[in-house]
PDB file of N, CA and C in Angstrom:
ATOM      1  N   MET Z   1       0.339  10.558 -31.384  1.00 94.00           N
ATOM      2  CA  MET Z   1      -0.231  10.261 -32.685  1.00 94.00           C
ATOM      3  C   MET Z   1      -0.853  11.523 -33.260  1.00 94.00           C
ATOM      4  N   LYS Z   2      -0.870  11.596 -34.578  1.00 96.00           N
ATOM      5  CA  LYS Z   2      -1.445  12.732 -35.277  1.00 96.00           C
ATOM      6  C   LYS Z   2      -2.368  12.237 -36.382  1.00 96.00           C
ATOM      7  N   LYS Z   3      -3.395  13.038 -36.636  1.00 97.00           N
ATOM      8  CA  LYS Z   3      -4.268  12.788 -37.789  1.00 97.00           C
ATOM      9  C   LYS Z   3      -3.924  13.830 -38.833  1.00 97.00           C
ATOM     10  N   ILE Z   4      -3.600  13.364 -40.016  1.00 97.00           N
ATOM     11  CA  ILE Z   4      -3.310  14.254 -41.132  1.00 97.00           C
ATOM     12  C   ILE Z   4      -4.507  14.214 -42.067  1.00 97.00           C
ATOM     13  N   GLU Z   5      -5.058  15.379 -42.320  1.00 98.00           N
ATOM     14  CA  GLU Z   5      -6.187  15.522 -43.235  1.00 98.00           C
ATOM     15  C   GLU Z   5      -5.672  16.317 -44.430  1.00 98.00           C
ATOM     16  N   ALA Z   6      -5.693  15.693 -45.588  1.00 97.00           N
ATOM     17  CA  ALA Z   6      -5.187  16.346 -46.798  1.00 97.00           C
ATOM     18  C   ALA Z   6      -6.304  16.445 -47.825  1.00 97.00           C
ATOM     19  N   ILE Z   7      -6.483  17.631 -48.376  1.00 97.00           N
ATOM     20  CA  ILE Z   7      -7.446  17.860 -49.457  1.00 97.00           C
ATOM     21  C   ILE Z   7      -6.618  18.043 -50.719  1.00 97.00           C
ATOM     22  N   ILE Z   8      -6.809  17.145 -51.694  1.00 96.00           N
ATOM     23  CA  ILE Z   8      -5.983  17.179 -52.907  1.00 96.00           C
ATOM     24  C   ILE Z   8      -6.856  17.071 -54.150  1.00 96.00           C
ATOM     25  N   LYS Z   9      -6.237  17.301 -55.305  1.00 95.00           N
ATOM     26  CA  LYS Z   9      -6.933  17.116 -56.582  1.00 95.00           C
ATOM     27  C   LYS Z   9      -7.128  15.620 -56.822  1.00 95.00           C
ATOM     28  N   PRO Z  10      -8.298  15.235 -57.335  1.00 96.00           N
ATOM     29  CA  PRO Z  10      -8.609  13.806 -57.490  1.00 96.00           C
ATOM     30  C   PRO Z  10      -7.599  13.024 -58.340  1.00 96.00           C
ATOM     31  N   PHE Z  11      -7.062  13.630 -59.382  1.00 96.00           N
ATOM     32  CA  PHE Z  11      -6.159  12.885 -60.260  1.00 96.00           C
ATOM     33  C   PHE Z  11      -4.802  12.614 -59.617  1.00 96.00           C
ATOM     34  N   LYS Z  12      -4.535  13.200 -58.456  1.00 96.00           N
ATOM     35  CA  LYS Z  12      -3.279  12.979 -57.746  1.00 96.00           C
ATOM     36  C   LYS Z  12      -3.376  11.858 -56.710  1.00 96.00           C
ATOM     37  N   LEU Z  13      -4.559  11.288 -56.514  1.00 96.00           N
ATOM     38  CA  LEU Z  13      -4.773  10.300 -55.462  1.00 96.00           C
ATOM     39  C   LEU Z  13      -3.842   9.098 -55.583  1.00 96.00           C
ATOM     40  N   ASP Z  14      -3.744   8.489 -56.749  1.00 96.00           N
ATOM     41  CA  ASP Z  14      -2.910   7.295 -56.905  1.00 96.00           C
ATOM     42  C   ASP Z  14      -1.438   7.598 -56.633  1.00 96.00           C
ATOM     43  N   ASP Z  15      -0.964   8.751 -57.099  1.00 96.00           N
ATOM     44  CA  ASP Z  15       0.429   9.130 -56.855  1.00 96.00           C
ATOM     45  C   ASP Z  15       0.703   9.302 -55.367  1.00 96.00           C
ATOM     46  N   VAL Z  16      -0.216   9.961 -54.667  1.00 96.00           N
ATOM     47  CA  VAL Z  16      -0.051  10.174 -53.230  1.00 96.00           C
ATOM     48  C   VAL Z  16      -0.105   8.850 -52.488  1.00 96.00           C
ATOM     49  N   ARG Z  17      -1.028   7.990 -52.849  1.00 96.00           N
ATOM     50  CA  ARG Z  17      -1.134   6.680 -52.200  1.00 96.00           C
ATOM     51  C   ARG Z  17       0.163   5.883 -52.358  1.00 96.00           C
ATOM     52  N   GLU Z  18       0.730   5.892 -53.558  1.00 96.00           N
ATOM     53  CA  GLU Z  18       1.987   5.184 -53.797  1.00 96.00           C
ATOM     54  C   GLU Z  18       3.128   5.783 -52.981  1.00 96.00           C
ATOM     55  N   ALA Z  19       3.201   7.117 -52.924  1.00 96.00           N
ATOM     56  CA  ALA Z  19       4.262   7.778 -52.159  1.00 96.00           C
ATOM     57  C   ALA Z  19       4.155   7.448 -50.677  1.00 96.00           C
ATOM     58  N   LEU Z  20       2.941   7.401 -50.150  1.00 96.00           N
ATOM     59  CA  LEU Z  20       2.747   7.054 -48.741  1.00 96.00           C
ATOM     60  C   LEU Z  20       3.079   5.586 -48.489  1.00 96.00           C
ATOM     61  N   SER Z  21       2.736   4.734 -49.425  1.00 95.00           N
ATOM     62  CA  SER Z  21       3.066   3.318 -49.308  1.00 95.00           C
ATOM     63  C   SER Z  21       4.584   3.123 -49.291  1.00 95.00           C
ATOM     64  N   ASP Z  22       5.297   3.915 -50.072  1.00 95.00           N
ATOM     65  CA  ASP Z  22       6.760   3.826 -50.138  1.00 95.00           C
ATOM     66  C   ASP Z  22       7.421   4.165 -48.799  1.00 95.00           C
ATOM     67  N   ILE Z  23       6.751   4.974 -47.962  1.00 95.00           N
ATOM     68  CA  ILE Z  23       7.318   5.309 -46.651  1.00 95.00           C
ATOM     69  C   ILE Z  23       6.597   4.547 -45.532  1.00 95.00           C
ATOM     70  N   ASN Z  24       5.993   3.414 -45.903  1.00 93.00           N
ATOM     71  CA  ASN Z  24       5.368   2.482 -44.954  1.00 93.00           C
ATOM     72  C   ASN Z  24       4.165   3.060 -44.211  1.00 93.00           C
ATOM     73  N   ILE Z  25       3.395   3.892 -44.886  1.00 92.00           N
ATOM     74  CA  ILE Z  25       2.116   4.344 -44.347  1.00 92.00           C
ATOM     75  C   ILE Z  25       1.050   3.618 -45.151  1.00 92.00           C
ATOM     76  N   ALA Z  26       0.383   2.672 -44.487  1.00 83.00           N
ATOM     77  CA  ALA Z  26      -0.488   1.755 -45.210  1.00 83.00           C
ATOM     78  C   ALA Z  26      -1.959   2.136 -45.172  1.00 83.00           C
ATOM     79  N   GLY Z  27      -2.433   2.693 -44.074  1.00 90.00           N
ATOM     80  CA  GLY Z  27      -3.863   2.910 -43.931  1.00 90.00           C
ATOM     81  C   GLY Z  27      -4.267   4.354 -44.130  1.00 90.00           C
ATOM     82  N   MET Z  28      -5.390   4.530 -44.775  1.00 95.00           N
ATOM     83  CA  MET Z  28      -5.961   5.861 -44.951  1.00 95.00           C
ATOM     84  C   MET Z  28      -7.429   5.718 -45.307  1.00 95.00           C
ATOM     85  N   THR Z  29      -8.175   6.768 -45.072  1.00 96.00           N
ATOM     86  CA  THR Z  29      -9.568   6.842 -45.492  1.00 96.00           C
ATOM     87  C   THR Z  29      -9.652   7.919 -46.562  1.00 96.00           C
ATOM     88  N   VAL Z  30     -10.324   7.604 -47.656  1.00 97.00           N
ATOM     89  CA  VAL Z  30     -10.448   8.533 -48.775  1.00 97.00           C
ATOM     90  C   VAL Z  30     -11.921   8.878 -48.969  1.00 97.00           C
ATOM     91  N   THR Z  31     -12.207  10.172 -49.073  1.00 97.00           N
ATOM     92  CA  THR Z  31     -13.572  10.646 -49.261  1.00 97.00           C
ATOM     93  C   THR Z  31     -13.599  11.614 -50.435  1.00 97.00           C
ATOM     94  N   GLU Z  32     -14.563  11.446 -51.322  1.00 97.00           N
ATOM     95  CA  GLU Z  32     -14.751  12.421 -52.398  1.00 97.00           C
ATOM     96  C   GLU Z  32     -15.530  13.594 -51.821  1.00 97.00           C
ATOM     97  N   VAL Z  33     -14.978  14.790 -51.974  1.00 95.00           N
ATOM     98  CA  VAL Z  33     -15.597  15.989 -51.421  1.00 95.00           C
ATOM     99  C   VAL Z  33     -15.636  17.077 -52.488  1.00 95.00           C
ATOM    100  N   LYS Z  34     -16.350  18.148 -52.197  1.00 89.00           N
ATOM    101  CA  LYS Z  34     -16.374  19.324 -53.062  1.00 89.00           C
ATOM    102  C   LYS Z  34     -16.092  20.535 -52.196  1.00 89.00           C
ATOM    103  N   GLY Z  35     -15.440  21.525 -52.761  1.00 84.00           N
ATOM    104  CA  GLY Z  35     -15.156  22.714 -51.977  1.00 84.00           C
ATOM    105  C   GLY Z  35     -14.527  23.802 -52.813  1.00 84.00           C
ATOM    106  N   PHE Z  36     -14.208  24.892 -52.136  1.00 78.00           N
ATOM    107  CA  PHE Z  36     -13.503  25.984 -52.795  1.00 78.00           C
ATOM    108  C   PHE Z  36     -12.684  26.723 -51.763  1.00 78.00           C
ATOM    109  N   GLY Z  37     -11.685  27.439 -52.240  1.00 77.00           N
ATOM    110  CA  GLY Z  37     -10.830  28.227 -51.363  1.00 77.00           C
ATOM    111  C   GLY Z  37     -10.937  29.694 -51.719  1.00 77.00           C
ATOM    112  N   ARG Z  38      -9.803  30.342 -51.776  1.00 72.00           N
ATOM    113  CA  ARG Z  38      -9.770  31.780 -52.049  1.00 72.00           C
ATOM    114  C   ARG Z  38     -10.355  32.143 -53.409  1.00 72.00           C
ATOM    115  N   GLN Z  39     -10.218  31.249 -54.379  1.00 66.00           N
ATOM    116  CA  GLN Z  39     -10.679  31.557 -55.734  1.00 66.00           C
ATOM    117  C   GLN Z  39     -12.198  31.488 -55.870  1.00 66.00           C
ATOM    118  N   LYS Z  40     -12.850  30.837 -54.932  1.00 63.00           N
ATOM    119  CA  LYS Z  40     -14.312  30.702 -54.934  1.00 63.00           C
ATOM    120  C   LYS Z  40     -14.844  30.077 -56.221  1.00 63.00           C
ATOM    121  N   GLY Z  41     -14.170  29.010 -56.677  1.00 57.00           N
ATOM    122  CA  GLY Z  41     -14.612  28.317 -57.883  1.00 57.00           C
ATOM    123  C   GLY Z  41     -14.113  29.001 -59.139  1.00 57.00           C
ATOM    124  N   HIS Z  42     -14.793  28.724 -60.247  1.00 59.00           N
ATOM    125  CA  HIS Z  42     -14.437  29.337 -61.525  1.00 59.00           C
ATOM    126  C   HIS Z  42     -15.644  29.278 -62.456  1.00 59.00           C
ATOM    127  N   THR Z  43     -15.504  29.857 -63.640  1.00 63.00           N
ATOM    128  CA  THR Z  43     -16.587  29.812 -64.629  1.00 63.00           C
ATOM    129  C   THR Z  43     -16.173  28.933 -65.790  1.00 63.00           C
ATOM    130  N   GLU Z  44     -17.154  28.288 -66.408  1.00 61.00           N
ATOM    131  CA  GLU Z  44     -16.918  27.445 -67.573  1.00 61.00           C
ATOM    132  C   GLU Z  44     -17.919  27.805 -68.649  1.00 61.00           C
ATOM    133  N   LEU Z  45     -17.582  27.452 -69.881  1.00 65.00           N
ATOM    134  CA  LEU Z  45     -18.435  27.710 -71.029  1.00 65.00           C
ATOM    135  C   LEU Z  45     -19.024  26.389 -71.509  1.00 65.00           C
ATOM    136  N   TYR Z  46     -20.337  26.306 -71.635  1.00 65.00           N
ATOM    137  CA  TYR Z  46     -20.997  25.096 -72.120  1.00 65.00           C
ATOM    138  C   TYR Z  46     -22.055  25.493 -73.130  1.00 65.00           C
ATOM    139  N   ARG Z  47     -21.889  25.053 -74.367  1.00 70.00           N
ATOM    140  CA  ARG Z  47     -22.808  25.362 -75.460  1.00 70.00           C
ATOM    141  C   ARG Z  47     -23.081  26.861 -75.565  1.00 70.00           C
ATOM    142  N   GLY Z  48     -22.023  27.618 -75.431  1.00 70.00           N
ATOM    143  CA  GLY Z  48     -22.134  29.067 -75.590  1.00 70.00           C
ATOM    144  C   GLY Z  48     -22.581  29.823 -74.358  1.00 70.00           C
ATOM    145  N   ALA Z  49     -22.982  29.121 -73.332  1.00 71.00           N
ATOM    146  CA  ALA Z  49     -23.433  29.788 -72.110  1.00 71.00           C
ATOM    147  C   ALA Z  49     -22.366  29.648 -71.029  1.00 71.00           C
ATOM    148  N   GLU Z  50     -22.135  30.734 -70.335  1.00 65.00           N
ATOM    149  CA  GLU Z  50     -21.160  30.721 -69.247  1.00 65.00           C
ATOM    150  C   GLU Z  50     -21.882  30.439 -67.938  1.00 65.00           C
ATOM    151  N   TYR Z  51     -21.318  29.529 -67.140  1.00 63.00           N
ATOM    152  CA  TYR Z  51     -21.925  29.260 -65.848  1.00 63.00           C
ATOM    153  C   TYR Z  51     -20.837  29.072 -64.795  1.00 63.00           C
ATOM    154  N   ALA Z  52     -21.203  29.320 -63.550  1.00 67.00           N
ATOM    155  CA  ALA Z  52     -20.244  29.281 -62.454  1.00 67.00           C
ATOM    156  C   ALA Z  52     -20.160  27.884 -61.848  1.00 67.00           C
ATOM    157  N   ILE Z  53     -18.949  27.454 -61.591  1.00 67.00           N
ATOM    158  CA  ILE Z  53     -18.687  26.224 -60.858  1.00 67.00           C
ATOM    159  C   ILE Z  53     -18.240  26.665 -59.471  1.00 67.00           C
ATOM    160  N   ASP Z  54     -19.147  26.628 -58.501  1.00 72.00           N
ATOM    161  CA  ASP Z  54     -18.836  27.126 -57.165  1.00 72.00           C
ATOM    162  C   ASP Z  54     -18.017  26.127 -56.348  1.00 72.00           C
ATOM    163  N   PHE Z  55     -18.354  24.856 -56.462  1.00 78.00           N
ATOM    164  CA  PHE Z  55     -17.662  23.833 -55.694  1.00 78.00           C
ATOM    165  C   PHE Z  55     -16.891  22.921 -56.635  1.00 78.00           C
ATOM    166  N   LEU Z  56     -15.599  22.791 -56.386  1.00 84.00           N
ATOM    167  CA  LEU Z  56     -14.739  21.974 -57.235  1.00 84.00           C
ATOM    168  C   LEU Z  56     -14.554  20.594 -56.605  1.00 84.00           C
ATOM    169  N   PRO Z  57     -14.491  19.540 -57.430  1.00 89.00           N
ATOM    170  CA  PRO Z  57     -14.296  18.202 -56.872  1.00 89.00           C
ATOM    171  C   PRO Z  57     -12.889  18.055 -56.294  1.00 89.00           C
ATOM    172  N   LYS Z  58     -12.816  17.473 -55.115  1.00 94.00           N
ATOM    173  CA  LYS Z  58     -11.545  17.217 -54.430  1.00 94.00           C
ATOM    174  C   LYS Z  58     -11.614  15.845 -53.786  1.00 94.00           C
ATOM    175  N   VAL Z  59     -10.483  15.400 -53.266  1.00 97.00           N
ATOM    176  CA  VAL Z  59     -10.407  14.151 -52.511  1.00 97.00           C
ATOM    177  C   VAL Z  59      -9.816  14.488 -51.153  1.00 97.00           C
ATOM    178  N   LYS Z  60     -10.443  13.972 -50.085  1.00 98.00           N
ATOM    179  CA  LYS Z  60      -9.934  14.186 -48.732  1.00 98.00           C
ATOM    180  C   LYS Z  60      -9.341  12.890 -48.215  1.00 98.00           C
ATOM    181  N   LEU Z  61      -8.091  12.957 -47.772  1.00 97.00           N
ATOM    182  CA  LEU Z  61      -7.413  11.819 -47.173  1.00 97.00           C
ATOM    183  C   LEU Z  61      -7.358  12.025 -45.663  1.00 97.00           C
ATOM    184  N   ASP Z  62      -7.730  11.021 -44.908  1.00 97.00           N
ATOM    185  CA  ASP Z  62      -7.580  11.025 -43.460  1.00 97.00           C
ATOM    186  C   ASP Z  62      -6.582   9.926 -43.123  1.00 97.00           C
ATOM    187  N   ILE Z  63      -5.458  10.322 -42.509  1.00 97.00           N
ATOM    188  CA  ILE Z  63      -4.378   9.392 -42.207  1.00 97.00           C
ATOM    189  C   ILE Z  63      -3.964   9.609 -40.757  1.00 97.00           C
ATOM    190  N   VAL Z  64      -3.898   8.530 -39.982  1.00 96.00           N
ATOM    191  CA  VAL Z  64      -3.407   8.627 -38.611  1.00 96.00           C
ATOM    192  C   VAL Z  64      -2.031   7.971 -38.571  1.00 96.00           C
ATOM    193  N   VAL Z  65      -1.048   8.726 -38.064  1.00 95.00           N
ATOM    194  CA  VAL Z  65       0.339   8.262 -38.043  1.00 95.00           C
ATOM    195  C   VAL Z  65       0.955   8.505 -36.666  1.00 95.00           C
ATOM    196  N   THR Z  66       2.092   7.870 -36.432  1.00 93.00           N
ATOM    197  CA  THR Z  66       2.836   8.137 -35.209  1.00 93.00           C
ATOM    198  C   THR Z  66       3.478   9.513 -35.316  1.00 93.00           C
ATOM    199  N   ASP Z  67       3.873  10.068 -34.185  1.00 94.00           N
ATOM    200  CA  ASP Z  67       4.507  11.390 -34.186  1.00 94.00           C
ATOM    201  C   ASP Z  67       5.768  11.412 -35.049  1.00 94.00           C
ATOM    202  N   GLU Z  68       6.493  10.302 -35.089  1.00 94.00           N
ATOM    203  CA  GLU Z  68       7.733  10.236 -35.874  1.00 94.00           C
ATOM    204  C   GLU Z  68       7.474  10.243 -37.377  1.00 94.00           C
ATOM    205  N   GLN Z  69       6.297   9.821 -37.816  1.00 95.00           N
ATOM    206  CA  GLN Z  69       5.982   9.725 -39.242  1.00 95.00           C
ATOM    207  C   GLN Z  69       5.384  11.005 -39.824  1.00 95.00           C
ATOM    208  N   VAL Z  70       5.022  11.961 -38.992  1.00 96.00           N
ATOM    209  CA  VAL Z  70       4.261  13.131 -39.444  1.00 96.00           C
ATOM    210  C   VAL Z  70       4.981  13.905 -40.540  1.00 96.00           C
ATOM    211  N   ASP Z  71       6.220  14.305 -40.291  1.00 96.00           N
ATOM    212  CA  ASP Z  71       6.930  15.135 -41.262  1.00 96.00           C
ATOM    213  C   ASP Z  71       7.154  14.419 -42.588  1.00 96.00           C
ATOM    214  N   ASP Z  72       7.498  13.114 -42.537  1.00 96.00           N
ATOM    215  CA  ASP Z  72       7.693  12.350 -43.768  1.00 96.00           C
ATOM    216  C   ASP Z  72       6.388  12.223 -44.551  1.00 96.00           C
ATOM    217  N   CYS Z  73       5.287  12.024 -43.831  1.00 97.00           N
ATOM    218  CA  CYS Z  73       3.977  11.909 -44.467  1.00 97.00           C
ATOM    219  C   CYS Z  73       3.590  13.213 -45.154  1.00 97.00           C
ATOM    220  N   ILE Z  74       3.758  14.310 -44.452  1.00 97.00           N
ATOM    221  CA  ILE Z  74       3.423  15.618 -45.031  1.00 97.00           C
ATOM    222  C   ILE Z  74       4.277  15.898 -46.258  1.00 97.00           C
ATOM    223  N   GLN Z  75       5.568  15.624 -46.164  1.00 97.00           N
ATOM    224  CA  GLN Z  75       6.458  15.893 -47.296  1.00 97.00           C
ATOM    225  C   GLN Z  75       6.107  15.024 -48.498  1.00 97.00           C
ATOM    226  N   ALA Z  76       5.742  13.764 -48.258  1.00 97.00           N
ATOM    227  CA  ALA Z  76       5.347  12.874 -49.360  1.00 97.00           C
ATOM    228  C   ALA Z  76       4.097  13.401 -50.058  1.00 97.00           C
ATOM    229  N   ILE Z  77       3.137  13.891 -49.281  1.00 97.00           N
ATOM    230  CA  ILE Z  77       1.915  14.438 -49.880  1.00 97.00           C
ATOM    231  C   ILE Z  77       2.240  15.680 -50.696  1.00 97.00           C
ATOM    232  N   ILE Z  78       3.031  16.583 -50.137  1.00 97.00           N
ATOM    233  CA  ILE Z  78       3.384  17.812 -50.852  1.00 97.00           C
ATOM    234  C   ILE Z  78       4.131  17.488 -52.145  1.00 97.00           C
ATOM    235  N   ASP Z  79       5.125  16.609 -52.050  1.00 96.00           N
ATOM    236  CA  ASP Z  79       5.944  16.290 -53.224  1.00 96.00           C
ATOM    237  C   ASP Z  79       5.132  15.687 -54.363  1.00 96.00           C
ATOM    238  N   THR Z  80       4.098  14.911 -54.044  1.00 96.00           N
ATOM    239  CA  THR Z  80       3.340  14.238 -55.103  1.00 96.00           C
ATOM    240  C   THR Z  80       2.064  14.971 -55.513  1.00 96.00           C
ATOM    241  N   ALA Z  81       1.456  15.736 -54.612  1.00 96.00           N
ATOM    242  CA  ALA Z  81       0.188  16.399 -54.935  1.00 96.00           C
ATOM    243  C   ALA Z  81       0.377  17.793 -55.513  1.00 96.00           C
ATOM    244  N   GLN Z  82       1.553  18.369 -55.359  1.00 94.00           N
ATOM    245  CA  GLN Z  82       1.779  19.750 -55.786  1.00 94.00           C
ATOM    246  C   GLN Z  82       1.933  19.845 -57.306  1.00 94.00           C
ATOM    247  N   THR Z  83       1.105  20.698 -57.915  1.00 92.00           N
ATOM    248  CA  THR Z  83       1.228  20.964 -59.350  1.00 92.00           C
ATOM    249  C   THR Z  83       1.734  22.380 -59.592  1.00 92.00           C
ATOM    250  N   GLY Z  84       1.674  23.215 -58.545  1.00 89.00           N
ATOM    251  CA  GLY Z  84       2.072  24.607 -58.691  1.00 89.00           C
ATOM    252  C   GLY Z  84       0.951  25.487 -59.202  1.00 89.00           C
ATOM    253  N   ARG Z  85      -0.222  24.915 -59.360  1.00 87.00           N
ATOM    254  CA  ARG Z  85      -1.366  25.676 -59.854  1.00 87.00           C
ATOM    255  C   ARG Z  85      -2.375  25.889 -58.729  1.00 87.00           C
ATOM    256  N   ILE Z  86      -3.261  26.833 -58.934  1.00 82.00           N
ATOM    257  CA  ILE Z  86      -4.313  27.112 -57.960  1.00 82.00           C
ATOM    258  C   ILE Z  86      -5.143  25.855 -57.722  1.00 82.00           C
ATOM    259  N   GLY Z  87      -5.492  25.615 -56.457  1.00 84.00           N
ATOM    260  CA  GLY Z  87      -6.354  24.481 -56.126  1.00 84.00           C
ATOM    261  C   GLY Z  87      -5.635  23.209 -55.772  1.00 84.00           C
ATOM    262  N   ASP Z  88      -4.321  23.279 -55.510  1.00 89.00           N
ATOM    263  CA  ASP Z  88      -3.580  22.067 -55.141  1.00 89.00           C
ATOM    264  C   ASP Z  88      -4.069  21.469 -53.832  1.00 89.00           C
ATOM    265  N   GLY Z  89      -4.647  22.276 -52.947  1.00 92.00           N
ATOM    266  CA  GLY Z  89      -5.236  21.742 -51.728  1.00 92.00           C
ATOM    267  C   GLY Z  89      -4.583  22.244 -50.465  1.00 92.00           C
ATOM    268  N   LYS Z  90      -4.906  21.565 -49.373  1.00 95.00           N
ATOM    269  CA  LYS Z  90      -4.420  21.932 -48.044  1.00 95.00           C
ATOM    270  C   LYS Z  90      -4.127  20.668 -47.248  1.00 95.00           C
ATOM    271  N   ILE Z  91      -3.284  20.830 -46.216  1.00 97.00           N
ATOM    272  CA  ILE Z  91      -3.005  19.761 -45.263  1.00 97.00           C
ATOM    273  C   ILE Z  91      -3.242  20.319 -43.866  1.00 97.00           C
ATOM    274  N   PHE Z  92      -3.970  19.560 -43.059  1.00 98.00           N
ATOM    275  CA  PHE Z  92      -4.232  19.924 -41.667  1.00 98.00           C
ATOM    276  C   PHE Z  92      -3.716  18.798 -40.776  1.00 98.00           C
ATOM    277  N   VAL Z  93      -3.162  19.161 -39.619  1.00 98.00           N
ATOM    278  CA  VAL Z  93      -2.630  18.165 -38.687  1.00 98.00           C
ATOM    279  C   VAL Z  93      -3.316  18.352 -37.338  1.00 98.00           C
ATOM    280  N   TYR Z  94      -3.846  17.241 -36.809  1.00 97.00           N
ATOM    281  CA  TYR Z  94      -4.565  17.260 -35.530  1.00 97.00           C
ATOM    282  C   TYR Z  94      -3.931  16.265 -34.567  1.00 97.00           C
ATOM    283  N   ASP Z  95      -4.061  16.526 -33.284  1.00 97.00           N
ATOM    284  CA  ASP Z  95      -3.661  15.560 -32.267  1.00 97.00           C
ATOM    285  C   ASP Z  95      -4.717  14.464 -32.173  1.00 97.00           C
ATOM    286  N   VAL Z  96      -4.252  13.228 -31.984  1.00 95.00           N
ATOM    287  CA  VAL Z  96      -5.155  12.096 -31.752  1.00 95.00           C
ATOM    288  C   VAL Z  96      -4.893  11.603 -30.340  1.00 95.00           C
ATOM    289  N   GLU Z  97      -5.915  11.625 -29.540  1.00 95.00           N
ATOM    290  CA  GLU Z  97      -5.770  11.251 -28.135  1.00 95.00           C
ATOM    291  C   GLU Z  97      -5.699   9.740 -27.951  1.00 95.00           C
ATOM    292  N   ARG Z  98      -6.500   9.006 -28.730  1.00 94.00           N
ATOM    293  CA  ARG Z  98      -6.580   7.561 -28.540  1.00 94.00           C
ATOM    294  C   ARG Z  98      -7.072   6.904 -29.821  1.00 94.00           C
ATOM    295  N   ALA Z  99      -6.534   5.728 -30.126  1.00 93.00           N
ATOM    296  CA  ALA Z  99      -6.980   4.941 -31.272  1.00 93.00           C
ATOM    297  C   ALA Z  99      -7.157   3.494 -30.818  1.00 93.00           C
ATOM    298  N   ILE Z 100      -8.209   2.853 -31.291  1.00 94.00           N
ATOM    299  CA  ILE Z 100      -8.500   1.473 -30.892  1.00 94.00           C
ATOM    300  C   ILE Z 100      -8.867   0.676 -32.139  1.00 94.00           C
ATOM    301  N   ARG Z 101      -8.208  -0.470 -32.322  1.00 93.00           N
ATOM    302  CA  ARG Z 101      -8.575  -1.377 -33.410  1.00 93.00           C
ATOM    303  C   ARG Z 101      -9.715  -2.244 -32.897  1.00 93.00           C
ATOM    304  N   ILE Z 102     -10.855  -2.162 -33.519  1.00 93.00           N
ATOM    305  CA  ILE Z 102     -12.056  -2.847 -33.036  1.00 93.00           C
ATOM    306  C   ILE Z 102     -11.865  -4.361 -33.023  1.00 93.00           C
ATOM    307  N   ARG Z 103     -11.281  -4.921 -34.067  1.00 93.00           N
ATOM    308  CA  ARG Z 103     -11.155  -6.376 -34.183  1.00 93.00           C
ATOM    309  C   ARG Z 103     -10.345  -6.993 -33.054  1.00 93.00           C
ATOM    310  N   THR Z 104      -9.217  -6.367 -32.680  1.00 93.00           N
ATOM    311  CA  THR Z 104      -8.301  -6.979 -31.708  1.00 93.00           C
ATOM    312  C   THR Z 104      -8.278  -6.283 -30.357  1.00 93.00           C
ATOM    313  N   GLY Z 105      -8.783  -5.072 -30.301  1.00 92.00           N
ATOM    314  CA  GLY Z 105      -8.725  -4.308 -29.069  1.00 92.00           C
ATOM    315  C   GLY Z 105      -7.398  -3.599 -28.860  1.00 92.00           C
ATOM    316  N   GLU Z 106      -6.473  -3.714 -29.827  1.00 91.00           N
ATOM    317  CA  GLU Z 106      -5.198  -3.010 -29.721  1.00 91.00           C
ATOM    318  C   GLU Z 106      -5.448  -1.515 -29.640  1.00 91.00           C
ATOM    319  N   GLU Z 107      -4.565  -0.828 -28.916  1.00 93.00           N
ATOM    320  CA  GLU Z 107      -4.752   0.608 -28.745  1.00 93.00           C
ATOM    321  C   GLU Z 107      -3.550   1.391 -29.204  1.00 93.00           C
ATOM    322  N   ASN Z 108      -3.825   2.655 -29.521  1.00 91.00           N
ATOM    323  CA  ASN Z 108      -2.847   3.678 -29.867  1.00 91.00           C
ATOM    324  C   ASN Z 108      -1.938   3.237 -31.016  1.00 91.00           C
ATOM    325  N   GLU Z 109      -0.627   3.322 -30.870  1.00 88.00           N
ATOM    326  CA  GLU Z 109       0.271   3.074 -31.999  1.00 88.00           C
ATOM    327  C   GLU Z 109       0.152   1.639 -32.529  1.00 88.00           C
ATOM    328  N   GLU Z 110      -0.167   0.673 -31.663  1.00 89.00           N
ATOM    329  CA  GLU Z 110      -0.357  -0.711 -32.137  1.00 89.00           C
ATOM    330  C   GLU Z 110      -1.592  -0.823 -33.021  1.00 89.00           C
ATOM    331  N   ALA Z 111      -2.544   0.077 -32.812  1.00 87.00           N
ATOM    332  CA  ALA Z 111      -3.804   0.035 -33.574  1.00 87.00           C
ATOM    333  C   ALA Z 111      -3.652   0.633 -34.966  1.00 87.00           C
ATOM    334  N   ILE Z 112      -2.635   1.460 -35.159  1.00 83.00           N
ATOM    335  CA  ILE Z 112      -2.498   2.069 -36.486  1.00 83.00           C
ATOM    336  C   ILE Z 112      -1.405   1.360 -37.258  1.00 83.00           C
TER     337      ILE Z 112
END
């Protein structure tokens, strides 16, 4: 099993969710986060004054999938979240040693 952590632009969330649903990935955790990458934010103009926006709003998706679903999941996220502009986000993949569904006690792939 793998955990896929994707940081994407907030307005792409619904598109990504639909794309993942289309490939039978049903569960995910979504967190509103703020951050910056290489660009270190940007500046904006408000009432004639320029100010720095250091942390940009993003959405973090945490998805646990079987090993067979990893590549399809990553490709679905890339295909729907990519705008070609700075700040599209990142995807990280981690190993998951064990998963347990609290309600039923099911473990590992049966739990996801």
